[in-house]
Coordinates of N, CA and C in Angstrom, one line a residue:
X1 N -108.6 -82.9 87.5 CA -109.4 -84.1 87.7 C -110.6 -84.0 86.9
X2 N -110.9 -85.1 86.1 CA -112.1 -85.2 85.2 C -113.3 -85.6 86.0
X3 N -114.4 -85.0 85.7 CA -115.7 -85.3 86.3 C -116.4 -86.3 85.5
X4 N -117.2 -87.1 86.1 CA -118.0 -88.1 85.4 C -119.5 -87.5 85.3
X5 N -119.7 -86.3 85.8 CA -121.0 -85.7 85.7 C -121.4 -85.4 84.3
X6 N -122.6 -85.6 83.9 CA -123.1 -85.3 82.6 C -123.4 -83.8 82.4
X7 N -122.8 -83.3 81.3 CA -123.1 -81.9 80.9 C -124.3 -81.9 80.0
X8 N -125.3 -81.0 80.3 CA -126.5 -80.9 79.6 C -126.5 -79.5 79.0
X9 N -126.8 -79.3 77.7 CA -126.9 -78.0 77.0 C -128.4 -77.7 76.9
X10 N -128.8 -76.5 77.3 CA -130.2 -76.1 77.2 C -130.2 -74.7 76.7
X11 N -131.3 -74.3 76.1 CA -131.4 -72.9 75.6 C -131.4 -71.9 76.7
X12 N -130.6 -70.9 76.5 CA -130.5 -69.8 77.5 C -131.8 -69.0 77.5
X13 N -132.1 -68.5 78.7 CA -133.3 -67.7 78.8 C -133.0 -66.4 79.6
X14 N -133.9 -65.5 79.7 CA -133.7 -64.3 80.5 C -133.5 -64.6 82.0
X15 N -133.9 -65.8 82.4 CA -133.7 -66.2 83.8 C -132.2 -66.5 84.1
X16 N -131.4 -66.6 83.0 CA -129.9 -66.8 83.1 C -129.1 -65.5 83.2
X17 N -129.8 -64.4 83.2 CA -129.1 -63.1 83.1 C -128.1 -62.9 84.3
X18 N -128.5 -63.2 85.5 CA -127.7 -63.0 86.6 C -126.4 -63.8 86.5
X19 N -126.4 -65.0 86.2 CA -125.2 -65.8 86.1 C -124.4 -65.4 84.9
X20 N -125.0 -65.0 83.8 CA -124.2 -64.6 82.7 C -123.4 -63.3 83.0
X21 N -124.1 -62.4 83.7 CA -123.4 -61.1 84.1 C -122.3 -61.4 85.1
X22 N -122.5 -62.4 86.0 CA -121.4 -62.8 86.9 C -120.2 -63.3 86.2
X23 N -120.5 -64.2 85.2 CA -119.4 -64.7 84.4 C -118.7 -63.6 83.6
X24 N -119.4 -62.7 83.1 CA -118.8 -61.6 82.3 C -117.8 -60.8 83.1
X25 N -118.0 -60.7 84.4 CA -117.1 -60.0 85.3 C -115.8 -60.8 85.7
X26 N -115.8 -62.0 85.4 CA -114.6 -62.9 85.7 C -113.5 -62.5 84.8
X27 N -112.3 -62.2 85.4 CA -111.2 -61.8 84.5 C -110.7 -62.9 83.5
X28 N -110.9 -64.2 83.9 CA -110.5 -65.2 83.0 C -111.4 -65.4 81.8
X29 N -112.7 -65.1 82.1 CA -113.6 -65.1 81.0 C -113.4 -63.9 80.1
X30 N -113.1 -62.8 80.7 CA -112.7 -61.6 79.9 C -111.5 -61.8 79.1
X31 N -110.6 -62.7 79.6 CA -109.3 -63.0 78.9 C -109.6 -63.6 77.5
X32 N -110.8 -64.1 77.3 CA -111.1 -64.8 76.0 C -111.2 -63.7 74.9
X33 N -111.2 -62.5 75.2 CA -111.2 -61.4 74.2 C -112.6 -61.0 73.8
X34 N -112.7 -59.9 73.0 CA -113.9 -59.4 72.5 C -114.7 -58.7 73.6
X35 N -115.9 -58.2 73.2 CA -116.7 -57.5 74.1 C -117.7 -58.4 74.8
X36 N -118.3 -58.0 75.9 CA -119.3 -58.8 76.5 C -120.6 -58.7 75.6
X37 N -121.4 -59.7 75.7 CA -122.7 -59.7 75.0 C -123.7 -58.8 75.7
X38 N -124.6 -58.2 75.0 CA -125.8 -57.5 75.6 C -126.8 -58.6 75.8
X39 N -126.7 -59.3 76.9 CA -127.5 -60.5 77.2 C -129.0 -60.2 77.2
X40 N -129.4 -59.0 77.8 CA -130.8 -58.7 77.8 C -131.4 -58.7 76.4
X41 N -130.7 -58.0 75.5 CA -131.1 -57.9 74.1 C -131.1 -59.2 73.4
X42 N -129.9 -59.9 73.5 CA -129.7 -61.1 72.7 C -130.6 -62.3 73.2
X43 N -130.9 -62.4 74.5 CA -131.7 -63.5 75.0 C -133.2 -63.2 74.7
X44 N -133.5 -61.9 74.5 CA -134.9 -61.5 74.2 C -135.4 -61.7 72.8
X45 N -134.5 -62.2 72.0 CA -134.9 -62.4 70.6 C -134.4 -63.8 70.1
X46 N -135.2 -64.4 69.2 CA -134.8 -65.7 68.6 C -134.5 -65.4 67.2
X47 N -133.3 -65.9 66.7 CA -132.9 -65.7 65.3 C -132.5 -67.1 64.8
X48 N -132.7 -67.3 63.5 CA -132.4 -68.6 63.0 C -130.9 -68.9 62.8
X49 N -130.1 -67.9 62.9 CA -128.7 -68.1 62.7 C -127.8 -68.3 64.0
X50 N -128.5 -68.4 65.1 CA -127.7 -68.5 66.4 C -128.5 -69.3 67.4
X51 N -127.7 -70.0 68.2 CA -128.2 -70.6 69.5 C -127.3 -70.2 70.6
X52 N -128.0 -69.8 71.7 CA -127.2 -69.5 72.9 C -127.6 -70.6 73.9
X53 N -126.7 -71.4 74.4 CA -126.9 -72.5 75.2 C -126.2 -72.4 76.5
X54 N -126.9 -72.7 77.6 CA -126.3 -72.8 78.9 C -125.9 -74.3 79.2
X55 N -124.7 -74.5 79.6 CA -124.3 -75.8 80.0 C -124.5 -76.0 81.5
X56 N -125.2 -77.1 81.8 CA -125.5 -77.4 83.2 C -124.9 -78.8 83.6
X57 N -124.5 -78.9 84.9 CA -124.1 -80.1 85.5 C -124.9 -80.3 86.8
X58 N -125.6 -81.4 86.9 CA -126.4 -81.6 88.1 C -127.4 -80.4 88.3
X59 N -127.9 -79.9 87.2 CA -128.9 -78.8 87.4 C -128.3 -77.4 87.6
X60 N -127.0 -77.3 87.7 CA -126.5 -75.9 88.0 C -125.7 -75.5 86.8
X61 N -125.8 -74.2 86.4 CA -125.1 -73.6 85.2 C -123.6 -73.6 85.5
X62 N -122.9 -74.0 84.4 CA -121.4 -74.0 84.6 C -120.7 -73.3 83.4
X63 N -121.5 -73.0 82.3 CA -120.9 -72.4 81.2 C -121.9 -72.0 80.1
X64 N -121.4 -71.4 79.1 CA -122.3 -71.0 78.0 C -121.6 -71.3 76.6
X65 N -122.3 -71.6 75.6 CA -121.8 -71.8 74.3 C -122.8 -71.1 73.3
X66 N -122.2 -70.5 72.3 CA -123.0 -69.8 71.3 C -122.6 -70.4 70.0
X67 N -123.6 -70.9 69.3 CA -123.4 -71.4 67.9 C -123.9 -70.4 66.9
X68 N -123.1 -70.1 65.9 CA -123.4 -69.0 65.0 C -123.2 -69.4 63.5
X69 N -124.2 -69.2 62.7 CA -124.1 -69.4 61.3 C -123.2 -68.2 60.7
X70 N -122.1 -68.5 60.2 CA -121.1 -67.4 59.8 C -121.7 -66.5 58.7
X71 N -122.5 -67.1 57.8 CA -123.0 -66.3 56.7 C -124.2 -65.4 57.1
X72 N -125.0 -65.9 58.0 CA -126.3 -65.2 58.4 C -126.1 -64.3 59.5
X73 N -125.1 -64.4 60.3 CA -124.8 -63.6 61.5 C -124.8 -62.1 61.1
X74 N -125.5 -61.3 61.8 CA -125.8 -59.9 61.3 C -124.6 -58.9 61.3
X75 N -123.6 -59.2 62.1 CA -122.5 -58.2 62.1 C -121.4 -58.6 61.1
X76 N -121.5 -59.8 60.5 CA -120.5 -60.3 59.5 C -119.1 -60.3 60.1
X77 N -119.1 -60.7 61.4 CA -117.9 -60.8 62.2 C -116.8 -61.7 61.5
X78 N -117.2 -62.8 60.9 CA -116.3 -63.7 60.3 C -115.7 -63.3 59.0
X79 N -116.2 -62.3 58.3 CA -115.7 -61.8 57.1 C -115.3 -62.8 56.1
X80 N -114.0 -62.8 55.7 CA -113.5 -63.7 54.6 C -113.6 -65.2 55.0
X81 N -113.7 -65.5 56.3 CA -113.8 -66.9 56.8 C -115.2 -67.4 56.7
X82 N -116.1 -66.5 56.4 CA -117.5 -66.9 56.3 C -117.8 -67.6 55.0
X83 N -118.6 -68.7 55.1 CA -119.0 -69.4 53.8 C -120.3 -70.2 54.2
X84 N -121.0 -70.5 53.1 CA -122.3 -71.3 53.3 C -121.9 -72.6 54.0
X85 N -122.7 -72.9 55.0 CA -122.4 -74.2 55.7 C -121.4 -74.1 56.8
X86 N -120.8 -73.0 57.0 CA -119.8 -72.8 58.1 C -120.5 -72.2 59.3
X87 N -120.3 -72.8 60.4 CA -120.8 -72.3 61.7 C -119.6 -72.0 62.6
X88 N -119.8 -71.2 63.6 CA -118.8 -70.8 64.6 C -119.3 -71.1 66.0
X89 N -118.3 -71.4 66.9 CA -118.7 -71.6 68.3 C -117.9 -70.7 69.1
X90 N -118.6 -70.0 70.1 CA -118.0 -69.3 71.2 C -118.3 -70.2 72.4
X91 N -117.4 -70.4 73.3 CA -117.6 -71.3 74.4 C -116.8 -70.8 75.6
X92 N -117.4 -70.8 76.8 CA -116.6 -70.5 78.0 C -117.2 -71.2 79.2
X93 N -116.4 -71.5 80.1 CA -116.8 -72.0 81.4 C -116.8 -70.8 82.4
X94 N -117.9 -70.7 83.1 CA -118.0 -69.5 84.0 C -117.1 -69.5 85.2
X95 N -117.5 -70.2 86.2 CA -116.7 -70.1 87.5 C -115.4 -70.9 87.5
X96 N -114.4 -70.4 88.1 CA -113.1 -71.1 88.1 C -113.2 -72.6 88.6
X97 N -114.0 -72.8 89.6 CA -114.1 -74.2 90.1 C -114.6 -75.2 89.2
X98 N -115.2 -74.8 88.0 CA -115.7 -75.7 87.0 C -114.8 -75.9 85.9
X99 N -113.6 -75.3 85.9 CA -112.6 -75.4 84.9 C -111.7 -76.6 85.1
X100 N -111.1 -77.1 84.1 CA -110.2 -78.3 84.1 C -110.8 -79.5 84.7
X101 N -112.1 -79.7 84.4 CA -112.8 -80.9 84.9 C -113.3 -81.7 83.7
X102 N -113.0 -81.3 82.5 CA -113.6 -82.1 81.3 C -114.9 -81.5 80.8
X103 N -115.5 -80.5 81.5 CA -116.7 -80.0 81.1 C -116.6 -79.2 79.8
X104 N -115.5 -78.5 79.6 CA -115.3 -77.8 78.3 C -115.3 -78.7 77.1
X105 N -114.6 -79.9 77.3 CA -114.5 -80.9 76.2 C -115.9 -81.4 75.9
X106 N -116.7 -81.7 76.9 CA -118.0 -82.2 76.7 C -118.9 -81.2 76.1
X107 N -118.8 -79.9 76.5 CA -119.6 -78.8 75.9 C -119.2 -78.7 74.4
X108 N -117.9 -78.8 74.1 CA -117.5 -78.6 72.8 C -117.9 -79.7 71.9
X109 N -117.8 -81.0 72.4 CA -118.3 -82.1 71.6 C -119.8 -82.0 71.3
X110 N -120.6 -81.6 72.3 CA -122.0 -81.5 72.1 C -122.3 -80.3 71.1
X111 N -121.6 -79.3 71.3 CA -121.8 -78.1 70.4 C -121.4 -78.5 68.9
X112 N -120.3 -79.2 68.7 CA -120.0 -79.6 67.4 C -121.0 -80.6 66.8
X113 N -121.5 -81.5 67.6 CA -122.6 -82.4 67.2 C -123.8 -81.6 66.7
X114 N -124.2 -80.6 67.5 CA -125.3 -79.7 67.1 C -125.1 -79.0 65.8
X115 N -123.9 -78.5 65.6 CA -123.6 -77.7 64.4 C -123.7 -78.7 63.2
X116 N -123.1 -79.9 63.3 CA -123.1 -80.8 62.1 C -124.4 -81.5 61.9
X117 N -125.1 -82.0 63.0 CA -126.3 -82.8 62.9 C -127.5 -81.9 62.7
X118 N -127.7 -80.9 63.5 CA -128.9 -80.1 63.5 C -128.8 -79.0 62.5
X119 N -127.7 -78.2 62.5 CA -127.6 -77.1 61.6 C -127.0 -77.4 60.2
X120 N -126.6 -78.7 60.0 CA -126.1 -79.2 58.7 C -124.8 -78.4 58.3
X121 N -124.0 -78.0 59.2 CA -122.7 -77.4 58.9 C -121.8 -78.4 58.3
X122 N -120.9 -77.9 57.4 CA -119.9 -78.8 56.9 C -118.5 -78.4 57.5
X123 N -118.5 -77.3 58.2 CA -117.3 -76.8 58.9 C -117.7 -76.0 60.1
X124 N -116.8 -76.0 61.1 CA -117.0 -75.2 62.3 C -115.7 -74.4 62.6
X125 N -115.9 -73.2 62.9 CA -114.8 -72.3 63.1 C -114.8 -71.8 64.6
X126 N -113.6 -71.5 65.1 CA -113.4 -70.9 66.4 C -112.3 -69.9 66.3
X127 N -112.2 -69.0 67.2 CA -111.2 -67.9 67.1 C -110.6 -67.6 68.5
X128 N -109.8 -68.5 69.0 CA -109.1 -68.2 70.3 C -108.1 -67.0 70.1
X129 N -107.8 -66.3 71.2 CA -106.7 -65.4 71.1 C -105.4 -66.1 70.8
X130 N -104.6 -65.5 70.0 CA -103.3 -66.1 69.7 C -102.5 -66.4 70.9
X131 N -102.7 -65.5 72.0 CA -101.9 -65.7 73.2 C -102.5 -66.8 74.1
X132 N -103.6 -67.3 73.8 CA -104.2 -68.4 74.6 C -103.8 -69.8 74.2
X133 N -102.6 -70.1 74.5 CA -102.0 -71.3 74.0 C -102.7 -72.6 74.6
X134 N -103.2 -72.4 75.8 CA -104.0 -73.6 76.4 C -105.2 -73.9 75.6
X135 N -106.0 -72.9 75.2 CA -107.2 -73.1 74.3 C -106.8 -73.6 73.0
X136 N -105.8 -73.1 72.4 CA -105.3 -73.6 71.0 C -105.0 -75.0 71.1
X137 N -104.3 -75.4 72.1 CA -103.9 -76.9 72.3 C -105.1 -77.7 72.5
X138 N -106.1 -77.2 73.3 CA -107.3 -77.9 73.5 C -108.1 -78.2 72.2
X139 N -108.2 -77.1 71.4 CA -108.9 -77.2 70.1 C -108.1 -78.2 69.1
X140 N -106.8 -78.1 69.1 CA -106.1 -79.0 68.3 C -106.3 -80.5 68.7
X141 N -106.4 -80.8 70.0 CA -106.6 -82.1 70.4 C -108.0 -82.6 70.0
X142 N -108.9 -81.7 69.8 CA -110.3 -82.1 69.3 C -110.3 -82.2 67.8
X143 N -109.2 -81.9 67.1 CA -109.1 -82.1 65.7 C -109.2 -80.8 64.8
X144 N -109.3 -79.6 65.5 CA -109.2 -78.4 64.8 C -107.9 -78.1 64.2
X145 N -107.8 -77.5 63.0 CA -106.6 -77.1 62.4 C -106.5 -75.6 62.3
X146 N -105.3 -75.1 62.3 CA -105.1 -73.6 62.2 C -105.3 -73.1 60.7
X147 N -106.2 -72.1 60.5 CA -106.3 -71.5 59.2 C -105.4 -70.3 59.1
X148 N -105.2 -69.6 60.2 CA -104.3 -68.4 60.2 C -104.7 -67.4 61.2
X149 N -103.8 -66.4 61.4 CA -104.1 -65.3 62.3 C -105.0 -64.3 61.7
X150 N -105.7 -63.6 62.5 CA -106.6 -62.5 62.1 C -106.9 -61.6 63.3
X151 N -107.2 -60.4 62.9 CA -107.6 -59.4 64.0 C -109.1 -59.3 63.9
X152 N -109.8 -59.6 65.1 CA -111.2 -59.5 65.2 C -111.4 -58.5 66.3
X153 N -112.1 -57.4 66.1 CA -112.5 -56.4 67.1 C -111.3 -56.1 68.0
X154 N -110.1 -55.8 67.3 CA -108.9 -55.4 68.0 C -108.2 -56.5 68.8
X155 N -108.7 -57.7 68.7 CA -108.1 -58.9 69.3 C -107.3 -59.7 68.3
X156 N -106.1 -60.1 68.7 CA -105.2 -60.9 67.8 C -105.7 -62.3 68.0
X157 N -106.4 -62.9 67.0 CA -106.9 -64.2 67.2 C -106.3 -65.2 66.2
X158 N -106.6 -66.5 66.4 CA -106.2 -67.5 65.5 C -107.4 -68.2 65.0
X159 N -107.7 -68.1 63.7 CA -108.9 -68.8 63.2 C -108.5 -70.3 63.1
X160 N -109.4 -71.2 63.6 CA -109.2 -72.6 63.5 C -110.5 -73.2 63.0
X161 N -110.4 -74.4 62.4 CA -111.6 -75.0 61.8 C -111.5 -76.5 61.9
X162 N -112.7 -77.1 61.9 CA -112.8 -78.6 61.9 C -113.9 -78.9 60.9
X163 N -113.6 -79.8 60.0 CA -114.6 -80.2 59.0 C -115.5 -81.4 59.5
X164 N -116.6 -81.5 59.0 CA -117.5 -82.6 59.5 C -116.9 -83.9 59.4
X165 N -116.2 -84.2 58.3 CA -115.6 -85.5 58.1 C -114.5 -85.8 59.2
X166 N -113.8 -84.8 59.5 CA -112.7 -84.9 60.5 C -113.4 -85.2 61.9
X167 N -114.5 -84.5 62.2 CA -115.1 -84.7 63.5 C -115.7 -86.1 63.6
X168 N -116.2 -86.6 62.5 CA -116.9 -87.9 62.5 C -115.9 -89.1 62.6
X169 N -114.6 -88.8 62.3 CA -113.6 -89.9 62.4 C -113.4 -90.5 63.8

């Protein structure tokens, strides 16, 4: 069932640590692959190449999205897929009761808008696990296309991209 509640994205702060740690322990969030963030460290610093945003509905946190400049990101995670003007999005809904309500779609649309309008990206990348067919289908419905498989941090992922022109159609 889709919710009509409005999703608001706001900058994450150290006050969000408790809920972020709670979400990190959720096995479905863990299913998304990769390591958990060192939230204390990451939230304690501001960098020009990243935004960490908490999604809220009716004033309560429901998810997190991380927007990343693929060229400037310090670990060079995106490797050969990195290029000037390409940003990446990590996104997840925290608690199970907030999933399958349309919040992820709204979070993704707002995140894409921020990447293209604020960060002047010409392309946005995502990297769902190859085994996460539900996520891949979701991204395809939003207009993402498959670039190909890749192994990131021992996870078998599928790199997908959407260009600004495709998003604006």
